[in-house]
Coordinates of C-alpha atoms and ligand atoms in Angstrom, one line a residue:
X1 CA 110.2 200.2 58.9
X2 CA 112.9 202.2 57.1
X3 CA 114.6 205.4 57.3
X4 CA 112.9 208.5 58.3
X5 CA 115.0 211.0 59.1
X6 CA 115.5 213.6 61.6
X7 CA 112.6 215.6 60.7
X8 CA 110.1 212.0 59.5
X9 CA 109.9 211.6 55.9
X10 CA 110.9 215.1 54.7
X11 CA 112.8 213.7 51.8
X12 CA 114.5 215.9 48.8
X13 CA 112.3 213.4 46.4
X14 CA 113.2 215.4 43.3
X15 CA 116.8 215.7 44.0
X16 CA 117.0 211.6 44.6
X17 CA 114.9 211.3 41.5
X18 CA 118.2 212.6 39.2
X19 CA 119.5 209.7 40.6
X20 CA 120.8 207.4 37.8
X21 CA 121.3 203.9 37.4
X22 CA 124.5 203.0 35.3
X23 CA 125.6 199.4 33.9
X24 CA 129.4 200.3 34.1
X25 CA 130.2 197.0 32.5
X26 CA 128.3 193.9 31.7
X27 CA 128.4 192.7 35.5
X28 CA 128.3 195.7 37.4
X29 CA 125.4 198.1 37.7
X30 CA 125.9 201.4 40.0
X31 CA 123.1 203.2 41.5
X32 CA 123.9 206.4 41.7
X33 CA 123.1 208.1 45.2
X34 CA 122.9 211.7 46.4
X35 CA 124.7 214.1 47.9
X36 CA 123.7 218.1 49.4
X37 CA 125.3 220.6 51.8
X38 CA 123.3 219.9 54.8
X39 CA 124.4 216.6 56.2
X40 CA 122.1 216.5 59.0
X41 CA 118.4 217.3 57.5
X42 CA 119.4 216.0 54.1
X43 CA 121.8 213.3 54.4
X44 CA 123.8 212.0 51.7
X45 CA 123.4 208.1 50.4
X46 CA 126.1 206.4 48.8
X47 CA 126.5 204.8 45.5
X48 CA 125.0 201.2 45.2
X49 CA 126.5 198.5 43.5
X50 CA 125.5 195.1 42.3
X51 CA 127.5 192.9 40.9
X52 CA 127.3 189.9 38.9
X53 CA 129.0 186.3 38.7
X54 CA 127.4 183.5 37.2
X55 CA 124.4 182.4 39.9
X56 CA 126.0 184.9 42.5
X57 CA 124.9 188.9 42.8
X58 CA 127.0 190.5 45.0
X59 CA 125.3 193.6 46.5
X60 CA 127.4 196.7 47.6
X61 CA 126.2 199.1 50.2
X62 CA 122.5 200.0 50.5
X63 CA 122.3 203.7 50.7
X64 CA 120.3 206.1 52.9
X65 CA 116.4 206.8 51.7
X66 CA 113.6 204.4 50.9
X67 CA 113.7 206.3 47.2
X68 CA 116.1 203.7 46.1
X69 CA 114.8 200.8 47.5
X70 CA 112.6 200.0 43.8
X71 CA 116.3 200.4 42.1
X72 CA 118.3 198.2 43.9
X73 CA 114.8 195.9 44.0
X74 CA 114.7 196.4 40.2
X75 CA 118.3 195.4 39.5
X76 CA 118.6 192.5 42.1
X77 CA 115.1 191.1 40.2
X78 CA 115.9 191.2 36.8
X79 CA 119.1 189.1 37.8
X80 CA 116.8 186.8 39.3
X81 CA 114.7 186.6 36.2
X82 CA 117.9 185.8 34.6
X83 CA 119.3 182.8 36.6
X84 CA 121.0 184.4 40.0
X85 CA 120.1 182.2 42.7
X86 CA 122.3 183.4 45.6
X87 CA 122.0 187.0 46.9
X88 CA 125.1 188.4 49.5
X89 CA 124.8 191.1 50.6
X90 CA 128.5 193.2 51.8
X91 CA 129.6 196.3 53.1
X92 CA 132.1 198.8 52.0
X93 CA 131.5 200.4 55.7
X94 CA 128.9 200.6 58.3
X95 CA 128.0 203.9 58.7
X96 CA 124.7 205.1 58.0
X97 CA 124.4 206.3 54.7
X98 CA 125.6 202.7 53.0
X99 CA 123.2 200.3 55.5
X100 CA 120.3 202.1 55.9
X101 CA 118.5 199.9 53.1
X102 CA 119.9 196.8 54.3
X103 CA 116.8 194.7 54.0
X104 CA 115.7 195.0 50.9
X105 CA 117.2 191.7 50.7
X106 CA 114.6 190.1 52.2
X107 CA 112.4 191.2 49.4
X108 CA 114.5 190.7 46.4
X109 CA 112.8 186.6 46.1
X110 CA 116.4 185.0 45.9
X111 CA 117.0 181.4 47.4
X112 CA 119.9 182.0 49.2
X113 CA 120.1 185.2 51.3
X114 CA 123.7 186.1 53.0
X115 CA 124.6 189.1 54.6
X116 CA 128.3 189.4 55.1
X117 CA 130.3 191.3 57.5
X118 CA 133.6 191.8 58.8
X119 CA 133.7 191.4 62.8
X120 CA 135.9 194.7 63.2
X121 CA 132.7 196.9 61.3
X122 CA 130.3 195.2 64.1
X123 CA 131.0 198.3 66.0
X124 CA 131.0 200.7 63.3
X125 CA 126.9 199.1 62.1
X126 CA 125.9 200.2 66.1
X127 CA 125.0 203.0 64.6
X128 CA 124.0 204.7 67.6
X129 CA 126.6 203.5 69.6
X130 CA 129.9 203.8 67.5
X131 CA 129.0 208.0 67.0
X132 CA 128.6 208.5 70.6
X133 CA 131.2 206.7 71.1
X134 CA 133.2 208.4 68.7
X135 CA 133.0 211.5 70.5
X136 CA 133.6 210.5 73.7
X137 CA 137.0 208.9 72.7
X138 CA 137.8 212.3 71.0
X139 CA 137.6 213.6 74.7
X140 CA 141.3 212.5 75.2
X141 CA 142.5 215.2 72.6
X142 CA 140.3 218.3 73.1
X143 CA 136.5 218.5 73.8
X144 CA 134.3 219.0 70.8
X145 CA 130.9 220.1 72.3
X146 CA 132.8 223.0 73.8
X147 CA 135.9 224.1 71.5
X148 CA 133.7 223.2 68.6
X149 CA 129.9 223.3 69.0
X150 CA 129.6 224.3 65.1
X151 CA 129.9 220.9 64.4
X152 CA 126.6 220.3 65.7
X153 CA 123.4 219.5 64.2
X154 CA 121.0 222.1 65.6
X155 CA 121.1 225.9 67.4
X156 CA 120.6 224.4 70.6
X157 CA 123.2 221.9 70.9
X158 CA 125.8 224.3 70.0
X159 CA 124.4 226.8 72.1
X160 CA 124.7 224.0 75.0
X161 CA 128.2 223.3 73.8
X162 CA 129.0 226.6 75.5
X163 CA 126.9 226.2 78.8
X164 CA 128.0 222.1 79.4
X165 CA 129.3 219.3 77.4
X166 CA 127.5 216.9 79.4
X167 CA 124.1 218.9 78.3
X168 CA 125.3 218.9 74.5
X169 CA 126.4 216.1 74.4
X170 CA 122.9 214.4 76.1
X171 CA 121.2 216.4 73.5
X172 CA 123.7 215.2 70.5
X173 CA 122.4 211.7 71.7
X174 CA 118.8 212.8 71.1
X175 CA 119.6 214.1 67.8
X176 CA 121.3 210.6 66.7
X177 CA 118.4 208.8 67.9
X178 CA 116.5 210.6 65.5
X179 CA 118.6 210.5 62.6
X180 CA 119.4 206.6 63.0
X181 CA 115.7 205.8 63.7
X182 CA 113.6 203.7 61.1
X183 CA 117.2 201.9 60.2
X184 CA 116.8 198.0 60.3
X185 CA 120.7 197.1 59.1
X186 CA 120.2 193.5 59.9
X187 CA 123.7 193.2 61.9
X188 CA 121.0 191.0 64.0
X189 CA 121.9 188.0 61.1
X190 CA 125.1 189.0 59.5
X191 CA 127.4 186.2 59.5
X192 CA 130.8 187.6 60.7
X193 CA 133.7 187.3 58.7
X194 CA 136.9 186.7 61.0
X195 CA 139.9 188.3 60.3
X196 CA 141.8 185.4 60.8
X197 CA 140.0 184.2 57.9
X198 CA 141.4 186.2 54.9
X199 CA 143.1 185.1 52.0
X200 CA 146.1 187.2 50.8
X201 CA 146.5 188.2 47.2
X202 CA 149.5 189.2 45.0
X203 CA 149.2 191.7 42.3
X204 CA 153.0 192.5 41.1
X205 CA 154.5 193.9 44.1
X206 CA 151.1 194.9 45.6
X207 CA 149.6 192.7 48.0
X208 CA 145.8 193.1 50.0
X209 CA 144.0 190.9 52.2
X210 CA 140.5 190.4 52.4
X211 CA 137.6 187.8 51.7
X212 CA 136.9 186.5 48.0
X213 CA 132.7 186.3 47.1
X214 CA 132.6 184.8 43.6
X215 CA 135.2 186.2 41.4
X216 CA 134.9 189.2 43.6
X217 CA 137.7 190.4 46.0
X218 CA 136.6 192.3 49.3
X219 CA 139.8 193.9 49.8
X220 CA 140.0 194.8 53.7
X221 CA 141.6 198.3 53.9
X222 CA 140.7 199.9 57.2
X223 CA 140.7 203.6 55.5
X224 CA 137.5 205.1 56.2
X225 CA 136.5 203.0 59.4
X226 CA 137.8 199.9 60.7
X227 CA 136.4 197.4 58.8
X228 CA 136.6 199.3 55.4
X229 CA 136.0 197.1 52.5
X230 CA 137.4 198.0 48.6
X231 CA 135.7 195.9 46.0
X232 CA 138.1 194.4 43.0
X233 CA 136.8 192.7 40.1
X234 CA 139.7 190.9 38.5
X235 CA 138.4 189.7 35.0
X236 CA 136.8 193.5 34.4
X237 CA 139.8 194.8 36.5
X238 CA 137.1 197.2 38.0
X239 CA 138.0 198.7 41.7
X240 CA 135.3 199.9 43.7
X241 CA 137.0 202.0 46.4
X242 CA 133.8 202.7 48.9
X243 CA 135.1 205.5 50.9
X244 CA 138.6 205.3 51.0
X245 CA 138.9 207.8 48.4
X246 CA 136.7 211.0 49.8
X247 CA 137.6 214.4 50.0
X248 CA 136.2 214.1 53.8
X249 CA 138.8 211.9 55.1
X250 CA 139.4 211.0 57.9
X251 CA 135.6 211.5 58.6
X252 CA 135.6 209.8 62.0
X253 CA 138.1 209.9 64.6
X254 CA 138.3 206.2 64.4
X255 CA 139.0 206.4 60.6
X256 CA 142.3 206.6 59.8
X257 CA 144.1 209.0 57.6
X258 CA 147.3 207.0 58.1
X259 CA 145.9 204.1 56.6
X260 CA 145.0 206.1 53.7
X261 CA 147.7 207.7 52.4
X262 CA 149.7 204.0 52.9
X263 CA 146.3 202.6 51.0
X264 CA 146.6 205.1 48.4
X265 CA 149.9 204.5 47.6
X266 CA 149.5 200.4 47.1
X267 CA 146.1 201.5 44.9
X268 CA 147.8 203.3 43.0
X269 CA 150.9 200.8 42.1
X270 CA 148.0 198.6 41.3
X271 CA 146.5 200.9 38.4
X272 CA 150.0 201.8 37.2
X273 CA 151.0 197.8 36.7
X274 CA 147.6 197.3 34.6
X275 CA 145.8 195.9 37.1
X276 CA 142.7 198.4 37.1
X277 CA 140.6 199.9 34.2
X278 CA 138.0 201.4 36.3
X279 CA 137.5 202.9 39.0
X280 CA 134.9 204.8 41.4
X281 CA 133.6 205.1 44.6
X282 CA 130.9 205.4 47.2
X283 CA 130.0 208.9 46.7
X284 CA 131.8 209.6 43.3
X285 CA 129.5 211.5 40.7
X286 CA 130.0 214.2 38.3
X287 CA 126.4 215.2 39.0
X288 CA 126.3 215.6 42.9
X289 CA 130.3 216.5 43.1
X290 CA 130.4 219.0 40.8
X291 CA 127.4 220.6 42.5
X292 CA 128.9 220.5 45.7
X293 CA 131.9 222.3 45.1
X294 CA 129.6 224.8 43.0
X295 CA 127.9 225.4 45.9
X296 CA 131.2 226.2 47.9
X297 CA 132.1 228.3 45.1
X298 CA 135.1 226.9 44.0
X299 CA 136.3 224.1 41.6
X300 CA 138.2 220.6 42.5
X301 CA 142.0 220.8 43.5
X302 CA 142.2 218.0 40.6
X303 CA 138.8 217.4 37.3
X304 CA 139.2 213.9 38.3
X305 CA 137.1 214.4 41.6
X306 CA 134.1 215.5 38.9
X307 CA 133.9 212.5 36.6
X308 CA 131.2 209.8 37.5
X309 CA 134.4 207.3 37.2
X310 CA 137.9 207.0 35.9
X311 CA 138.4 204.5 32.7
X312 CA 141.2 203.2 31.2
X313 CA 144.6 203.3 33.4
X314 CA 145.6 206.6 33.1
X315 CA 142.5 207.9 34.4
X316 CA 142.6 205.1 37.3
X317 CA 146.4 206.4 38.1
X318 CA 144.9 209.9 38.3
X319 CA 142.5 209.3 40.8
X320 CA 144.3 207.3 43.0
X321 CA 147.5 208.9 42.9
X322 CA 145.1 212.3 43.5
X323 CA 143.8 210.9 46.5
X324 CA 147.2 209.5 48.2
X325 CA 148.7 213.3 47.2
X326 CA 145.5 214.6 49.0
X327 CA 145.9 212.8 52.0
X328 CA 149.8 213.2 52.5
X329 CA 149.1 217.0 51.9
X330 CA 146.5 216.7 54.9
X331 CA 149.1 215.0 57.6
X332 CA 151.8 217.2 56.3
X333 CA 149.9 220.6 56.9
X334 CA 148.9 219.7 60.1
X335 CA 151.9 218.2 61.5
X336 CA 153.6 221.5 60.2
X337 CA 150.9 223.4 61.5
X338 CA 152.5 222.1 64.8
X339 CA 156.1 222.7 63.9
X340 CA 155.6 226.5 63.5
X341 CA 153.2 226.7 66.8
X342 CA 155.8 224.6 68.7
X343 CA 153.2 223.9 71.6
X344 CA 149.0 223.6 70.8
X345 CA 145.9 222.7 71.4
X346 CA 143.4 221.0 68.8
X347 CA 141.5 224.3 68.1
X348 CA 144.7 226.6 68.0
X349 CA 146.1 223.9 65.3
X350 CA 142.6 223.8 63.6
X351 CA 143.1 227.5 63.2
X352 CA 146.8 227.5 62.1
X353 CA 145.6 224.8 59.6
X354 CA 143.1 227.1 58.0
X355 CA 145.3 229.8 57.0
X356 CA 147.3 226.8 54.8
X357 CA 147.7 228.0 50.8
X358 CA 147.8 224.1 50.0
X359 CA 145.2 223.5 47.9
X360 CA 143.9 220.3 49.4
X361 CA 144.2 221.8 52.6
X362 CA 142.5 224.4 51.4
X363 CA 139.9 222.1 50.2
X364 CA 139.3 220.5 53.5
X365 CA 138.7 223.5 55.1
X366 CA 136.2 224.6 52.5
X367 CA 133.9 221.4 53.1
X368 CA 132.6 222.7 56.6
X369 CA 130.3 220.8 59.2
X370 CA 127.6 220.6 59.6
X371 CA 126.7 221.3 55.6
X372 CA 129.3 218.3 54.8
X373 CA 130.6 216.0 57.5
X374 CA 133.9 217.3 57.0
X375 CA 135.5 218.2 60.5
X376 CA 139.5 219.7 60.5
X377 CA 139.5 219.0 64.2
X378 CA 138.5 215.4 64.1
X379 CA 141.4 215.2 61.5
X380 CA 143.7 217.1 63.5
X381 CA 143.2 214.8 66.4
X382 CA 143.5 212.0 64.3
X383 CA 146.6 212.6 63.4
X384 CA 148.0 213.6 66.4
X385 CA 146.5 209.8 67.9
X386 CA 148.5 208.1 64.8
X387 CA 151.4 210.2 65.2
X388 CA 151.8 209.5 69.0
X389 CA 152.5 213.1 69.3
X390 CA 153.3 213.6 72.9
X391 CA 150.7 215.9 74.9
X392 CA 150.1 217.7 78.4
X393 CA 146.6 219.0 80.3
X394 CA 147.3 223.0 81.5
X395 CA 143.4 223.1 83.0
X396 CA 141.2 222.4 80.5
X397 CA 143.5 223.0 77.8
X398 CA 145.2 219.9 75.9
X399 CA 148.7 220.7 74.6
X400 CA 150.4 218.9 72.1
X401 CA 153.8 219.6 70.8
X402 CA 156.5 217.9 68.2
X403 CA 158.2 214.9 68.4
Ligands
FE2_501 FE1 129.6 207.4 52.8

């Protein structure tokens, strides 16, 4: 079986058929995915990549929708034709919208079959498991089904929000039943990749850890979720940055913004010391972002976030040095949303946030939940976690103040 959605099979066919399929160099072919504003009935599905060393295609993420089953199926075959014997499958992430096509594998006729995965994303691939879970570790900070049942997929769970989080959140569960359901991501036969077991590399004074797969580099960066994966190709010096550069960070309270601005930073010493020519990511597109922020009716902070990929290393510098300026503007707004408040909950800090002129704050805020899975609170908390910022419970209320 595969994906079916909340509401089974209602697909948006002719959006996913603009899709396009892009050889961005000799070995690497990107499958373009899809993105909308309205995250829960029309999910988005991430960029596909394959990549290509000698007998080896390395596979990248598997998107969200049976539509692009035939193009990863049509890619992975005519490497077959052409003398791959071994197929691996990796991850950049386990969340939904990059596994949901996971065993198209099995189909693609290939000798060898491997499915690799880091053992800190086995939680992440529960789907089920690691969303509910998400939430109920966000408990600790301030309670989402009541302080913010917008963030919900449907009427009546945010209605419940108001009545009892117990009830919203036993309908939430419902709701991710349905929107998982159909999904086989194999985690059943991965073969787990220790982190004990990676190899360190040196670029100039930039250093990453991670698995090599071929010539490839799996570069583990633990941005978006824990066992985050970046994808390098050295001899194209061609990065493949998965979510660890998206306007949405951090997406989950277990992702960590932290992590991304340090991330960001080392990226972007890479690309400035001639390291990378190319770059894009998991849901980078000129077609599907540019819609986006036409549909919020206003332009990027930066026209680097609207190209399908930055070439050459000025371009690469741009977008990665964008992204570690975005993400630093993020922690600083909301750790100075706290200075001026002195004492605050997660909502009153949401708020304060949301009256920011910063433009990538501003940004943030635009890209609401449930049209994009973009939540200011789950950030807010997030940072507040990584920060250690001291807190007290006055009743319900959660109170944080500064350091
Ligand atoms: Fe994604």
């Amino acid at each position: 079986m595969a994906y079916r959605g909340i509401i089974a099979g209602r697909f948006p066919l002719e959006d996913l058929k603009r899709s396009r399929v892009l050889e961005i160099t000799p070995d690497i072919t990107m499958i373009e995915g899809y993105i909308s504003d309205d995250f829960f009935f029309k999910p988005p599905s991430c960029n596909c990549f394959v990549l290509r060393d000698g007998d080896l295609v390395l596979l990248v993420d598997t998107g969200t929708y049976p539509f692009y089953r035939d193009a990863i199926l049509e890619v992975l075959r005519k490497h077959r034709k052409d003398g791959a014997k071994r197929l691996v499958l990796m991850l950049t992430q386990g969340h939904f919208d990059h596994v949901a096509n996971n065993d198209v594998i099995l189909e693609a006729g290939y000798d060898e079959v491997r499915f690799l995965l880091p053992e800190v994303e086995l939680h992440t691939i529960d789907l089920y498991h690691h969303w509910m879970g998400d939430w109920r570790a966000m408990m600790e900070y301030y309670d989402p089904y009541r302080e913010f049942p917008m963030a919900f997929p449907t009427a009546a769970v945010r209605i419940a929000g108001r009545v009892s989080s117990r009830l919203a959140r036993s309908m939430l569960s419902s709701s991710c039943k349905r929107l998982f359901r159909g999904i086989n991501t194999l985690a059943d036969r991965a073969e787990v990749l220790a982190m004990d077991g990676r190899t360190e590399w040196t670029f100039g004074d930039v250093s990453f850890r991670g698995w090599e797969v071929g010539r490839f580099l799996a570069i583990h960066d633990a941005t978006h979720s824990p066992g985050h994966l970046s994808f390098y190709d050295p001899e194209d010096k061609v990065l493949l940055t998965g979510d660890a550069t998206l306007e949405i960070n951090p997406a989950f309270f277990d992702s960590s913004l932290e992590t991304c601005v340090r991330v960001m930073g080392d990226l972007k010493r890479f690309a400035e010391q001639g390291y990378v020519e190319l770059t894009t990511d998991g849901h980078r597109s000129s077609i599907w972002m540019g819609e986006l922020m036409r549909t919020f009716g206003r332009g990027p902070v930066d026209p680097i976030q609207v190209v399908d990929m930055a070439r050459g290393r000025d371009e690469c510098v741009a977008m990665l040095g964008f992204f570690e300026d975005y993400y630093a503007a993020l922690k600083r707004e909301v750790l100075e949303a706290l200075a001026r408040l002195g004492e605050a909950t997660v909502p009153e800090l949401v708020e304060e946030f949301k009256g920011s002129s910063d433009p990538c704050a501003s940004l943030k805020t635009a890209l609401v939940f449930p049209r994009i899975p973009s939540r200011v609170d789950v950030m807010v908390a997030n940072v507040m976690k990584e920060n250690g910022i001291p807190h007290r419970r006055e009743g319900r209320r959660i109170l944080f103040r500064p350091r």
